[in-house]
mmCIF file of C-alpha atoms in Angstrom:
data_model
loop_
_atom_site.group_PDB
_atom_site.id
_atom_site.type_symbol
_atom_site.label_atom_id
_atom_site.label_comp_id
_atom_site.label_asym_id
_atom_site.label_seq_id
_atom_site.Cartn_x
_atom_site.Cartn_y
_atom_site.Cartn_z
ATOM 1 C CA MET A 1 -32.083 -45.389 -47.505
ATOM 2 C CA VAL A 2 -35.405 -47.180 -47.881
ATOM 3 C CA LEU A 3 -37.623 -46.167 -50.766
ATOM 4 C CA ILE A 4 -41.333 -46.768 -50.197
ATOM 5 C CA HIS A 5 -43.729 -47.081 -53.137
ATOM 6 C CA GLU A 6 -47.435 -46.592 -52.560
ATOM 7 C CA PHE A 7 -49.983 -47.724 -55.107
ATOM 8 C CA ARG A 8 -53.597 -46.635 -54.953
ATOM 9 C CA VAL A 9 -56.236 -48.609 -56.779
ATOM 10 C CA PRO A 10 -59.558 -46.831 -57.295
ATOM 11 C CA LEU A 11 -62.506 -48.995 -56.299
ATOM 12 C CA HIS A 12 -66.034 -48.932 -57.664
ATOM 13 C CA MET A 13 -67.355 -49.233 -54.102
ATOM 14 C CA THR A 14 -66.896 -47.637 -50.706
ATOM 15 C CA VAL A 15 -64.452 -49.029 -48.150
ATOM 16 C CA ASP A 16 -67.370 -50.303 -46.031
ATOM 17 C CA GLU A 17 -68.804 -52.154 -49.039
ATOM 18 C CA PHE A 18 -65.355 -53.595 -49.786
ATOM 19 C CA GLN A 19 -64.957 -54.846 -46.200
ATOM 20 C CA LEU A 20 -68.354 -56.540 -46.379
ATOM 21 C CA ALA A 21 -67.543 -58.115 -49.765
ATOM 22 C CA GLN A 22 -64.151 -59.322 -48.507
ATOM 23 C CA LEU A 23 -65.744 -60.911 -45.443
ATOM 24 C CA TYR A 24 -68.350 -62.608 -47.656
ATOM 25 C CA MET A 25 -65.690 -64.036 -49.994
ATOM 26 C CA VAL A 26 -63.544 -65.336 -47.105
ATOM 27 C CA VAL A 27 -66.553 -67.078 -45.545
ATOM 28 C CA ASN A 28 -67.636 -68.432 -48.940
ATOM 29 C CA ALA A 29 -64.167 -69.857 -49.690
ATOM 30 C CA SER A 30 -63.956 -71.349 -46.183
ATOM 31 C CA GLU A 31 -67.314 -73.091 -46.640
ATOM 32 C CA GLN A 32 -66.260 -74.528 -50.009
ATOM 33 C CA LEU A 33 -63.117 -76.042 -48.474
ATOM 34 C CA THR A 34 -64.951 -77.472 -45.461
ATOM 35 C CA GLY A 35 -65.825 -81.159 -45.421
ATOM 36 C CA ASP A 36 -64.445 -84.576 -44.447
ATOM 37 C CA GLY A 37 -63.041 -83.199 -41.198
ATOM 38 C CA GLU A 38 -61.256 -80.329 -42.922
ATOM 39 C CA GLY A 39 -61.938 -76.626 -42.995
ATOM 40 C CA VAL A 40 -61.423 -73.515 -40.915
ATOM 41 C CA GLU A 41 -62.097 -73.196 -37.196
ATOM 42 C CA ILE A 42 -62.389 -69.596 -36.003
ATOM 43 C CA LEU A 43 -60.975 -69.447 -32.478
ATOM 44 C CA VAL A 44 -61.154 -65.683 -31.864
ATOM 45 C CA ASN A 45 -62.874 -62.948 -33.877
ATOM 46 C CA GLU A 46 -63.173 -59.646 -32.051
ATOM 47 C CA PRO A 47 -62.580 -55.933 -32.613
ATOM 48 C CA TYR A 48 -59.591 -54.299 -30.964
ATOM 49 C CA ASP A 49 -58.552 -50.729 -30.214
ATOM 50 C CA ASN A 50 -54.867 -50.225 -29.518
ATOM 51 C CA SER A 51 -54.698 -46.532 -30.396
ATOM 52 C CA ASP A 52 -52.852 -45.748 -27.174
ATOM 53 C CA GLY A 53 -50.483 -48.757 -27.362
ATOM 54 C CA HIS A 54 -51.724 -50.417 -24.149
ATOM 55 C CA MET A 55 -51.663 -53.930 -25.684
ATOM 56 C CA GLY A 56 -47.863 -54.005 -25.921
ATOM 57 C CA VAL A 57 -46.588 -57.340 -27.300
ATOM 58 C CA SER A 58 -48.797 -60.168 -28.603
ATOM 59 C CA THR A 59 -48.736 -63.321 -26.464
ATOM 60 C CA VAL A 60 -49.410 -65.419 -29.582
ATOM 61 C CA SER A 61 -46.819 -64.095 -32.050
ATOM 62 C CA GLY A 62 -44.416 -62.148 -29.825
ATOM 63 C CA TRP A 63 -44.703 -59.106 -32.118
ATOM 64 C CA VAL A 64 -45.570 -55.579 -31.030
ATOM 65 C CA VAL A 65 -49.285 -54.915 -31.568
ATOM 66 C CA PRO A 66 -49.699 -51.969 -33.995
ATOM 67 C CA ARG A 67 -51.234 -48.760 -32.659
ATOM 68 C CA ASN A 68 -54.526 -48.824 -34.522
ATOM 69 C CA LYS A 69 -58.105 -50.091 -34.497
ATOM 70 C CA GLY A 70 -59.188 -53.214 -36.344
ATOM 71 C CA GLN A 71 -60.498 -56.765 -36.213
ATOM 72 C CA TYR A 72 -58.392 -59.501 -34.604
ATOM 73 C CA THR A 73 -58.945 -63.028 -35.916
ATOM 74 C CA ARG A 74 -57.232 -66.260 -34.897
ATOM 75 C CA LYS A 75 -58.011 -69.346 -36.969
ATOM 76 C CA HIS A 76 -56.998 -72.988 -37.230
ATOM 77 C CA TYR A 77 -56.930 -74.416 -40.749
ATOM 78 C CA TYR A 78 -57.500 -78.176 -41.042
ATOM 79 C CA CYS A 79 -56.000 -79.034 -44.414
ATOM 80 C CA LYS A 80 -54.327 -82.447 -44.265
ATOM 81 C CA SER A 81 -55.422 -83.490 -47.779
ATOM 82 C CA LYS A 82 -54.040 -80.234 -49.244
ATOM 83 C CA ILE A 83 -50.522 -80.678 -47.807
ATOM 84 C CA PRO A 84 -47.949 -82.381 -50.103
ATOM 85 C CA GLY A 85 -46.818 -85.879 -49.096
ATOM 86 C CA PHE A 86 -43.199 -84.924 -48.386
ATOM 87 C CA VAL A 87 -44.328 -82.197 -45.967
ATOM 88 C CA SER A 88 -46.615 -84.669 -44.172
ATOM 89 C CA ALA A 89 -43.685 -87.078 -43.902
ATOM 90 C CA LEU A 90 -41.521 -84.370 -42.318
ATOM 91 C CA TYR A 91 -44.117 -83.187 -39.816
ATOM 92 C CA GLY A 92 -45.918 -86.441 -39.078
ATOM 93 C CA ALA A 93 -49.574 -86.356 -38.106
ATOM 94 C CA VAL A 94 -49.908 -82.577 -38.040
ATOM 95 C CA GLY A 95 -53.059 -81.886 -40.028
ATOM 96 C CA GLY A 96 -53.534 -78.179 -39.615
ATOM 97 C CA LEU A 97 -52.062 -74.734 -39.561
ATOM 98 C CA GLY A 98 -52.695 -71.860 -37.201
ATOM 99 C CA GLY A 99 -52.833 -68.197 -37.991
ATOM 100 C CA ALA A 100 -53.478 -64.889 -36.298
ATOM 101 C CA LEU A 101 -54.414 -61.736 -38.146
ATOM 102 C CA GLY A 102 -55.140 -58.185 -37.143
ATOM 103 C CA GLY A 103 -56.897 -56.448 -40.014
ATOM 104 C CA ARG A 104 -57.554 -52.735 -40.308
ATOM 105 C CA TYR A 105 -58.413 -50.097 -42.898
#
């Protein structure tokens, strides 16, 4: 049997204001880390609506796309100077990480 705990944190702002503030902070942090050929490249940033389940399985991750509405973002993080030396030695000249995210509220 799986026991699920749900925590609710009251906010001093509306959900729309929170989404705007979160977007601002992500962009602000990305700008601060950008420089010398490093930073974040946004490949895809678009809204999605999969309420009826027509999207099926993601071609990027291979996971089933949740039945909801949200914002899909795919990014490439260039962060060679932030990666520890032993990791760079294991993976060679790889200087970035990729990520896909489907956010919703």
